[in-house]
Amino acid sequence: MDQFHPWPRDALVHVALRFIQDVELPSEEMHLTLAEHMASVHLSVDPANEKFYEIERRHNYTTPKSFLELIDFYKKFLQSKRLDIDKSVGRLQRGLTTLQDTRVKVEGLREDLQEKMVKVDEQKAAVDLLIEQVVKASAVAEEESKIANEENEKANEAAEEASAIQKKADEELSEALPAMERAREAVKCLTKPAIQELKALGKPPAECMEVTKAVLIMRGELKNTDWKASQKMMNDPAKFLDQVRAFDAENMTQETVALIEPIISQPFFNFEVMKGKSLAAAYLANWVVNIVTYNNIYRKVKPLMDAFAQATESKSKAEAALAVVQERVKEL
């Protein structure tokens, strides 16, 4: 076939089919349709060439080579577009994959968020409960602190009161203790021979009888206080001395003291005068005077000592109550 002369339509279709056979299309029918369309396009240029000649007076030739170039251009263009489409499809696929991954992640995040929201709600409820408990505990702590302060004030007041009472009692006792010490010293100076000598007197001086009478009264003998009773009291000198040493000066009654005071108030009832009558009687006189002196002071101090004991007990109770309250406050 002369390539410089027009090819018939069937030839064009046949050539097109030949060159597009390697082009991947959905079906053979589409290959034929495409070949026929290429032939139609190629042949449609001839009328345009004639019109171009009429207007421009120049020739434009459509040759079989042009047809082959059309086929080649189509194949390259199709390949280029397919590559572009593949790239676009790839991008879209990657985008879809990314979207899918993102959707999965978002779904996972949503599930995590829901779980965390549940935990947040639980923690919020726990925090609300804790706040409520703290508020209540704070109110209780404030009340307990108030009670603690009150108990502390009570403890301080009790301590101050106990201290004041103790100070006053110590001042009073400071006068009584020397008297008791003098009484002890007087007893220490008494000996069995001296007591035996005093007991052996047949007609003792009246002053000695007054001394032994005072001793009898102190021992609780109020009716029979004559010399025979005195001798009987001193019958066992060692036992008598033990009884004198163990005498309870604090529990001597006021009635007993009232009976003794007129006796010891007599001018002779002292160590200096009595030692000229009997050394044993002198020491006993000294002992009686100091025992009575101690008892008089002790009876004045006794209420203070009782008050001190009560104040000390109140202080201990207040401190114990304060310790309990402070421990409760510490726990809060």
PDB file of C-alpha atoms in Angstrom, residues 31-247:
ATOM      1  CA  HIS A  31     -10.409  -3.044  21.026  1.00  0.00           C
ATOM      2  CA  LEU A  32     -12.553  -3.058  17.849  1.00  0.00           C
ATOM      3  CA  THR A  33     -14.570  -0.050  18.951  1.00  0.00           C
ATOM      4  CA  LEU A  34     -11.375   1.842  19.732  1.00  0.00           C
ATOM      5  CA  ALA A  35      -9.837   0.923  16.350  1.00  0.00           C
ATOM      6  CA  GLU A  36     -12.952   2.061  14.494  1.00  0.00           C
ATOM      7  CA  HIS A  37     -12.970   5.308  16.465  1.00  0.00           C
ATOM      8  CA  MET A  38      -9.311   5.913  15.588  1.00  0.00           C
ATOM      9  CA  ALA A  39     -10.088   5.339  11.915  1.00  0.00           C
ATOM     10  CA  SER A  40     -13.039   7.733  12.097  1.00  0.00           C
ATOM     11  CA  VAL A  41     -10.916  10.407  13.764  1.00  0.00           C
ATOM     12  CA  HIS A  42      -8.178  10.012  11.157  1.00  0.00           C
ATOM     13  CA  LEU A  43     -10.618  10.209   8.249  1.00  0.00           C
ATOM     14  CA  SER A  44     -12.450  13.191   9.789  1.00  0.00           C
ATOM     15  CA  VAL A  45      -9.364  15.335   9.272  1.00  0.00           C
ATOM     16  CA  ASP A  46      -9.592  15.206   5.456  1.00  0.00           C
ATOM     17  CA  PRO A  47     -12.589  17.581   5.181  1.00  0.00           C
ATOM     18  CA  ALA A  48     -10.803  19.928   7.548  1.00  0.00           C
ATOM     19  CA  ASN A  49      -7.691  19.822   5.334  1.00  0.00           C
ATOM     20  CA  GLU A  50      -9.747  20.764   2.286  1.00  0.00           C
ATOM     21  CA  LYS A  51     -11.349  23.657   4.097  1.00  0.00           C
ATOM     22  CA  PHE A  52      -7.928  24.724   5.347  1.00  0.00           C
ATOM     23  CA  TYR A  53      -6.676  24.734   1.742  1.00  0.00           C
ATOM     24  CA  GLU A  54      -9.624  26.787   0.574  1.00  0.00           C
ATOM     25  CA  ILE A  55      -8.996  29.386   3.252  1.00  0.00           C
ATOM     26  CA  GLU A  56      -5.218  29.432   3.545  1.00  0.00           C
ATOM     27  CA  ARG A  57      -4.310  28.061   0.118  1.00  0.00           C
ATOM     28  CA  ARG A  58      -1.902  25.718   1.823  1.00  0.00           C
ATOM     29  CA  HIS A  59      -1.900  21.944   1.996  1.00  0.00           C
ATOM     30  CA  ASN A  60      -2.071  19.928   5.195  1.00  0.00           C
ATOM     31  CA  TYR A  61      -1.558  16.254   4.564  1.00  0.00           C
ATOM     32  CA  THR A  62      -2.968  13.430   6.611  1.00  0.00           C
ATOM     33  CA  THR A  63      -0.893  10.372   5.878  1.00  0.00           C
ATOM     34  CA  PRO A  64      -0.779   6.801   7.144  1.00  0.00           C
ATOM     35  CA  LYS A  65       2.221   7.905   9.178  1.00  0.00           C
ATOM     36  CA  SER A  66      -0.012  10.444  10.860  1.00  0.00           C
ATOM     37  CA  PHE A  67      -2.385   7.609  11.668  1.00  0.00           C
ATOM     38  CA  LEU A  68       0.447   5.570  13.143  1.00  0.00           C
ATOM     39  CA  GLU A  69       1.550   8.619  15.152  1.00  0.00           C
ATOM     40  CA  LEU A  70      -2.045   8.991  16.349  1.00  0.00           C
ATOM     41  CA  ILE A  71      -2.037   5.367  17.523  1.00  0.00           C
ATOM     42  CA  ASP A  72       1.336   5.783  19.177  1.00  0.00           C
ATOM     43  CA  PHE A  73       0.264   9.053  20.786  1.00  0.00           C
ATOM     44  CA  TYR A  74      -2.904   7.395  22.065  1.00  0.00           C
ATOM     45  CA  LYS A  75      -0.979   4.498  23.540  1.00  0.00           C
ATOM     46  CA  LYS A  76       1.535   6.798  25.213  1.00  0.00           C
ATOM     47  CA  PHE A  77      -1.180   9.142  26.387  1.00  0.00           C
ATOM     48  CA  LEU A  78      -3.219   6.211  27.705  1.00  0.00           C
ATOM     49  CA  GLN A  79      -0.148   4.829  29.450  1.00  0.00           C
ATOM     50  CA  SER A  80       0.596   8.247  30.946  1.00  0.00           C
ATOM     51  CA  LYS A  81      -2.955   8.677  32.151  1.00  0.00           C
ATOM     52  CA  ARG A  82      -3.024   5.182  33.525  1.00  0.00           C
ATOM     53  CA  LEU A  83       0.190   5.920  35.412  1.00  0.00           C
ATOM     54  CA  ASP A  84      -1.348   9.132  36.699  1.00  0.00           C
ATOM     55  CA  ILE A  85      -4.475   7.246  37.654  1.00  0.00           C
ATOM     56  CA  ASP A  86      -2.395   4.531  39.320  1.00  0.00           C
ATOM     57  CA  LYS A  87      -0.555   7.208  41.248  1.00  0.00           C
ATOM     58  CA  SER A  88      -3.840   8.841  42.189  1.00  0.00           C
ATOM     59  CA  VAL A  89      -5.269   5.457  43.101  1.00  0.00           C
ATOM     60  CA  GLY A  90      -2.142   4.771  45.141  1.00  0.00           C
ATOM     61  CA  ARG A  91      -2.482   8.101  46.894  1.00  0.00           C
ATOM     62  CA  LEU A  92      -6.164   7.489  47.425  1.00  0.00           C
ATOM     63  CA  GLN A  93      -5.438   3.974  48.650  1.00  0.00           C
ATOM     64  CA  ARG A  94      -2.814   5.252  51.028  1.00  0.00           C
ATOM     65  CA  GLY A  95      -5.224   7.945  52.099  1.00  0.00           C
ATOM     66  CA  LEU A  96      -7.946   5.365  52.618  1.00  0.00           C
ATOM     67  CA  THR A  97      -5.501   3.166  54.503  1.00  0.00           C
ATOM     68  CA  THR A  98      -4.502   6.138  56.613  1.00  0.00           C
ATOM     69  CA  LEU A  99      -8.147   6.989  57.162  1.00  0.00           C
ATOM     70  CA  GLN A 100      -8.864   3.386  58.063  1.00  0.00           C
ATOM     71  CA  ASP A 101      -5.918   3.294  60.444  1.00  0.00           C
ATOM     72  CA  THR A 102      -7.014   6.623  61.845  1.00  0.00           C
ATOM     73  CA  ARG A 103     -10.568   5.347  62.208  1.00  0.00           C
ATOM     74  CA  VAL A 104      -9.283   2.276  64.049  1.00  0.00           C
ATOM     75  CA  LYS A 105      -7.087   4.439  66.251  1.00  0.00           C
ATOM     76  CA  VAL A 106      -9.907   6.892  66.834  1.00  0.00           C
ATOM     77  CA  GLU A 107     -12.175   3.995  67.717  1.00  0.00           C
ATOM     78  CA  GLY A 108      -9.523   2.698  70.078  1.00  0.00           C
ATOM     79  CA  LEU A 109      -9.077   6.169  71.533  1.00  0.00           C
ATOM     80  CA  ARG A 110     -12.837   6.455  71.886  1.00  0.00           C
ATOM     81  CA  GLU A 111     -12.942   3.169  73.777  1.00  0.00           C
ATOM     82  CA  ASP A 112      -9.982   4.254  75.914  1.00  0.00           C
ATOM     83  CA  LEU A 113     -11.678   7.580  76.477  1.00  0.00           C
ATOM     84  CA  GLN A 114     -14.880   5.865  77.530  1.00  0.00           C
ATOM     85  CA  GLU A 115     -12.946   3.643  79.929  1.00  0.00           C
ATOM     86  CA  LYS A 116     -11.036   6.627  81.253  1.00  0.00           C
ATOM     87  CA  MET A 117     -14.239   8.624  81.554  1.00  0.00           C
ATOM     88  CA  VAL A 118     -15.647   5.803  83.667  1.00  0.00           C
ATOM     89  CA  LYS A 119     -12.499   5.910  85.796  1.00  0.00           C
ATOM     90  CA  VAL A 120     -12.671   9.702  85.899  1.00  0.00           C
ATOM     91  CA  ASP A 121     -16.280   9.495  87.064  1.00  0.00           C
ATOM     92  CA  GLU A 122     -15.265   6.949  89.697  1.00  0.00           C
ATOM     93  CA  GLN A 123     -12.320   9.075  90.789  1.00  0.00           C
ATOM     94  CA  LYS A 124     -14.494  12.171  90.775  1.00  0.00           C
ATOM     95  CA  ALA A 125     -17.006  10.375  92.964  1.00  0.00           C
ATOM     96  CA  ALA A 126     -14.146   9.248  95.226  1.00  0.00           C
ATOM     97  CA  VAL A 127     -12.760  12.801  95.339  1.00  0.00           C
ATOM     98  CA  ASP A 128     -16.218  14.203  96.095  1.00  0.00           C
ATOM     99  CA  LEU A 129     -16.587  11.647  98.875  1.00  0.00           C
ATOM    100  CA  LEU A 130     -13.092  12.473 100.141  1.00  0.00           C
ATOM    101  CA  ILE A 131     -13.877  16.191 100.081  1.00  0.00           C
ATOM    102  CA  GLU A 132     -17.072  15.513 101.995  1.00  0.00           C
ATOM    103  CA  GLN A 133     -15.151  13.410 104.504  1.00  0.00           C
ATOM    104  CA  VAL A 134     -12.435  16.072 104.787  1.00  0.00           C
ATOM    105  CA  VAL A 135     -15.061  18.759 105.368  1.00  0.00           C
ATOM    106  CA  LYS A 136     -16.693  16.632 108.049  1.00  0.00           C
ATOM    107  CA  ALA A 137     -13.311  15.700 109.516  1.00  0.00           C
ATOM    108  CA  SER A 138     -12.285  19.365 109.500  1.00  0.00           C
ATOM    109  CA  ALA A 139     -15.445  20.279 111.361  1.00  0.00           C
ATOM    110  CA  VAL A 140     -14.831  17.462 113.832  1.00  0.00           C
ATOM    111  CA  ALA A 141     -11.160  18.448 114.110  1.00  0.00           C
ATOM    112  CA  GLU A 142     -12.142  22.051 114.768  1.00  0.00           C
ATOM    113  CA  GLU A 143     -14.579  20.944 117.452  1.00  0.00           C
ATOM    114  CA  GLU A 144     -12.026  18.534 118.910  1.00  0.00           C
ATOM    115  CA  SER A 145      -9.384  21.279 118.844  1.00  0.00           C
ATOM    116  CA  LYS A 146     -11.782  23.538 120.699  1.00  0.00           C
ATOM    117  CA  ILE A 147     -12.353  20.795 123.259  1.00  0.00           C
ATOM    118  CA  ALA A 148      -8.589  20.220 123.410  1.00  0.00           C
ATOM    119  CA  ASN A 149      -8.010  23.909 124.127  1.00  0.00           C
ATOM    120  CA  GLU A 150     -10.663  23.826 126.836  1.00  0.00           C
ATOM    121  CA  GLU A 151      -9.129  20.690 128.350  1.00  0.00           C
ATOM    122  CA  ASN A 152      -5.703  22.307 128.109  1.00  0.00           C
ATOM    123  CA  GLU A 153      -6.981  25.349 129.976  1.00  0.00           C
ATOM    124  CA  LYS A 154      -8.517  23.070 132.603  1.00  0.00           C
ATOM    125  CA  ALA A 155      -5.238  21.175 132.917  1.00  0.00           C
ATOM    126  CA  ASN A 156      -3.278  24.420 133.241  1.00  0.00           C
ATOM    127  CA  GLU A 157      -5.717  25.778 135.815  1.00  0.00           C
ATOM    128  CA  ALA A 158      -5.564  22.505 137.751  1.00  0.00           C
ATOM    129  CA  ALA A 159      -1.769  22.549 137.575  1.00  0.00           C
ATOM    130  CA  GLU A 160      -1.623  26.151 138.781  1.00  0.00           C
ATOM    131  CA  GLU A 161      -4.074  25.394 141.577  1.00  0.00           C
ATOM    132  CA  ALA A 162      -2.137  22.279 142.602  1.00  0.00           C
ATOM    133  CA  SER A 163       1.123  24.218 142.512  1.00  0.00           C
ATOM    134  CA  ALA A 164      -0.301  27.025 144.650  1.00  0.00           C
ATOM    135  CA  ILE A 165      -1.742  24.567 147.170  1.00  0.00           C
ATOM    136  CA  GLN A 166       1.498  22.611 147.288  1.00  0.00           C
ATOM    137  CA  LYS A 167       3.472  25.793 147.861  1.00  0.00           C
ATOM    138  CA  LYS A 168       1.204  26.832 150.714  1.00  0.00           C
ATOM    139  CA  ALA A 169       1.252  23.319 152.196  1.00  0.00           C
ATOM    140  CA  ASP A 170       5.043  23.208 151.962  1.00  0.00           C
ATOM    141  CA  GLU A 171       5.255  26.539 153.764  1.00  0.00           C
ATOM    142  CA  GLU A 172       3.012  25.254 156.557  1.00  0.00           C
ATOM    143  CA  LEU A 173       4.810  21.918 156.751  1.00  0.00           C
ATOM    144  CA  SER A 174       8.143  23.687 156.913  1.00  0.00           C
ATOM    145  CA  GLU A 175       7.094  24.766 160.413  1.00  0.00           C
ATOM    146  CA  ALA A 176       5.812  21.315 161.395  1.00  0.00           C
ATOM    147  CA  LEU A 177       8.722  19.206 160.177  1.00  0.00           C
ATOM    148  CA  PRO A 178      11.290  20.735 162.557  1.00  0.00           C
ATOM    149  CA  ALA A 179       8.919  19.975 165.450  1.00  0.00           C
ATOM    150  CA  MET A 180       8.643  16.359 164.324  1.00  0.00           C
ATOM    151  CA  GLU A 181      12.412  16.188 163.968  1.00  0.00           C
ATOM    152  CA  ARG A 182      12.856  17.545 167.493  1.00  0.00           C
ATOM    153  CA  ALA A 183      10.386  14.934 168.741  1.00  0.00           C
ATOM    154  CA  ARG A 184      12.405  12.195 167.040  1.00  0.00           C
ATOM    155  CA  GLU A 185      15.624  13.544 168.514  1.00  0.00           C
ATOM    156  CA  ALA A 186      14.025  13.545 171.948  1.00  0.00           C
ATOM    157  CA  VAL A 187      13.014   9.900 171.538  1.00  0.00           C
ATOM    158  CA  LYS A 188      16.510   9.003 170.336  1.00  0.00           C
ATOM    159  CA  CYS A 189      17.902  10.388 173.588  1.00  0.00           C
ATOM    160  CA  LEU A 190      15.606   8.180 175.664  1.00  0.00           C
ATOM    161  CA  THR A 191      17.212   4.987 176.916  1.00  0.00           C
ATOM    162  CA  LYS A 192      15.875   1.921 178.668  1.00  0.00           C
ATOM    163  CA  PRO A 193      17.860   2.679 181.830  1.00  0.00           C
ATOM    164  CA  ALA A 194      16.440   6.200 181.905  1.00  0.00           C
ATOM    165  CA  ILE A 195      12.887   4.870 181.520  1.00  0.00           C
ATOM    166  CA  GLN A 196      13.602   2.203 184.130  1.00  0.00           C
ATOM    167  CA  GLU A 197      14.880   4.886 186.501  1.00  0.00           C
ATOM    168  CA  LEU A 198      11.768   7.029 185.974  1.00  0.00           C
ATOM    169  CA  LYS A 199       9.453   4.053 186.484  1.00  0.00           C
ATOM    170  CA  ALA A 200      11.255   3.072 189.692  1.00  0.00           C
ATOM    171  CA  LEU A 201      10.497   6.366 191.437  1.00  0.00           C
ATOM    172  CA  GLY A 202       8.254   5.665 194.443  1.00  0.00           C
ATOM    173  CA  LYS A 203       7.188   9.267 194.961  1.00  0.00           C
ATOM    174  CA  PRO A 204       8.026  11.084 191.741  1.00  0.00           C
ATOM    175  CA  PRO A 205       7.916  14.869 191.515  1.00  0.00           C
ATOM    176  CA  ALA A 206       4.523  16.218 190.519  1.00  0.00           C
ATOM    177  CA  GLU A 207       6.079  17.600 187.337  1.00  0.00           C
ATOM    178  CA  CYS A 208       7.159  14.084 186.284  1.00  0.00           C
ATOM    179  CA  MET A 209       3.654  12.802 186.930  1.00  0.00           C
ATOM    180  CA  GLU A 210       2.256  15.550 184.697  1.00  0.00           C
ATOM    181  CA  VAL A 211       4.606  14.462 181.917  1.00  0.00           C
ATOM    182  CA  THR A 212       3.606  10.788 182.139  1.00  0.00           C
ATOM    183  CA  LYS A 213      -0.051  11.849 182.411  1.00  0.00           C
ATOM    184  CA  ALA A 214       0.299  13.715 179.104  1.00  0.00           C
ATOM    185  CA  VAL A 215       1.878  10.610 177.546  1.00  0.00           C
ATOM    186  CA  LEU A 216      -0.989   8.424 178.823  1.00  0.00           C
ATOM    187  CA  ILE A 217      -3.572  10.807 177.337  1.00  0.00           C
ATOM    188  CA  MET A 218      -1.717  10.806 174.018  1.00  0.00           C
ATOM    189  CA  ARG A 219      -1.902   6.994 174.039  1.00  0.00           C
ATOM    190  CA  GLY A 220      -5.683   7.181 174.546  1.00  0.00           C
ATOM    191  CA  GLU A 221      -5.885   6.654 178.321  1.00  0.00           C
ATOM    192  CA  LEU A 222      -8.281   9.351 179.508  1.00  0.00           C
ATOM    193  CA  LYS A 223      -9.639   7.963 182.810  1.00  0.00           C
ATOM    194  CA  ASN A 224      -6.765   6.445 184.774  1.00  0.00           C
ATOM    195  CA  THR A 225      -3.749   8.725 184.520  1.00  0.00           C
ATOM    196  CA  ASP A 226      -2.210   8.278 187.996  1.00  0.00           C
ATOM    197  CA  TRP A 227       1.353   7.208 188.702  1.00  0.00           C
ATOM    198  CA  LYS A 228       0.511   3.505 188.884  1.00  0.00           C
ATOM    199  CA  ALA A 229      -0.941   3.694 185.377  1.00  0.00           C
ATOM    200  CA  SER A 230       2.232   5.491 184.310  1.00  0.00           C
ATOM    201  CA  GLN A 231       4.425   2.790 185.850  1.00  0.00           C
ATOM    202  CA  LYS A 232       2.359   0.117 184.101  1.00  0.00           C
ATOM    203  CA  MET A 233       2.808   1.999 180.804  1.00  0.00           C
ATOM    204  CA  MET A 234       6.589   1.916 181.303  1.00  0.00           C
ATOM    205  CA  ASN A 235       6.662  -1.638 182.675  1.00  0.00           C
ATOM    206  CA  ASP A 236       8.574  -2.843 179.570  1.00  0.00           C
ATOM    207  CA  PRO A 237      10.968   0.027 178.742  1.00  0.00           C
ATOM    208  CA  ALA A 238      11.978  -1.413 175.342  1.00  0.00           C
ATOM    209  CA  LYS A 239       8.368  -1.911 174.264  1.00  0.00           C
ATOM    210  CA  PHE A 240       7.444   1.524 175.605  1.00  0.00           C
ATOM    211  CA  LEU A 241      10.222   3.158 173.589  1.00  0.00           C
ATOM    212  CA  ASP A 242       9.121   1.306 170.432  1.00  0.00           C
ATOM    213  CA  GLN A 243       5.561   2.547 170.972  1.00  0.00           C
ATOM    214  CA  VAL A 244       6.792   6.110 171.456  1.00  0.00           C
ATOM    215  CA  ARG A 245       8.882   5.924 168.280  1.00  0.00           C
ATOM    216  CA  ALA A 246       5.931   4.511 166.277  1.00  0.00           C
ATOM    217  CA  PHE A 247       3.425   7.029 167.628  1.00  0.00           C
TER     218      PHE A 247
END
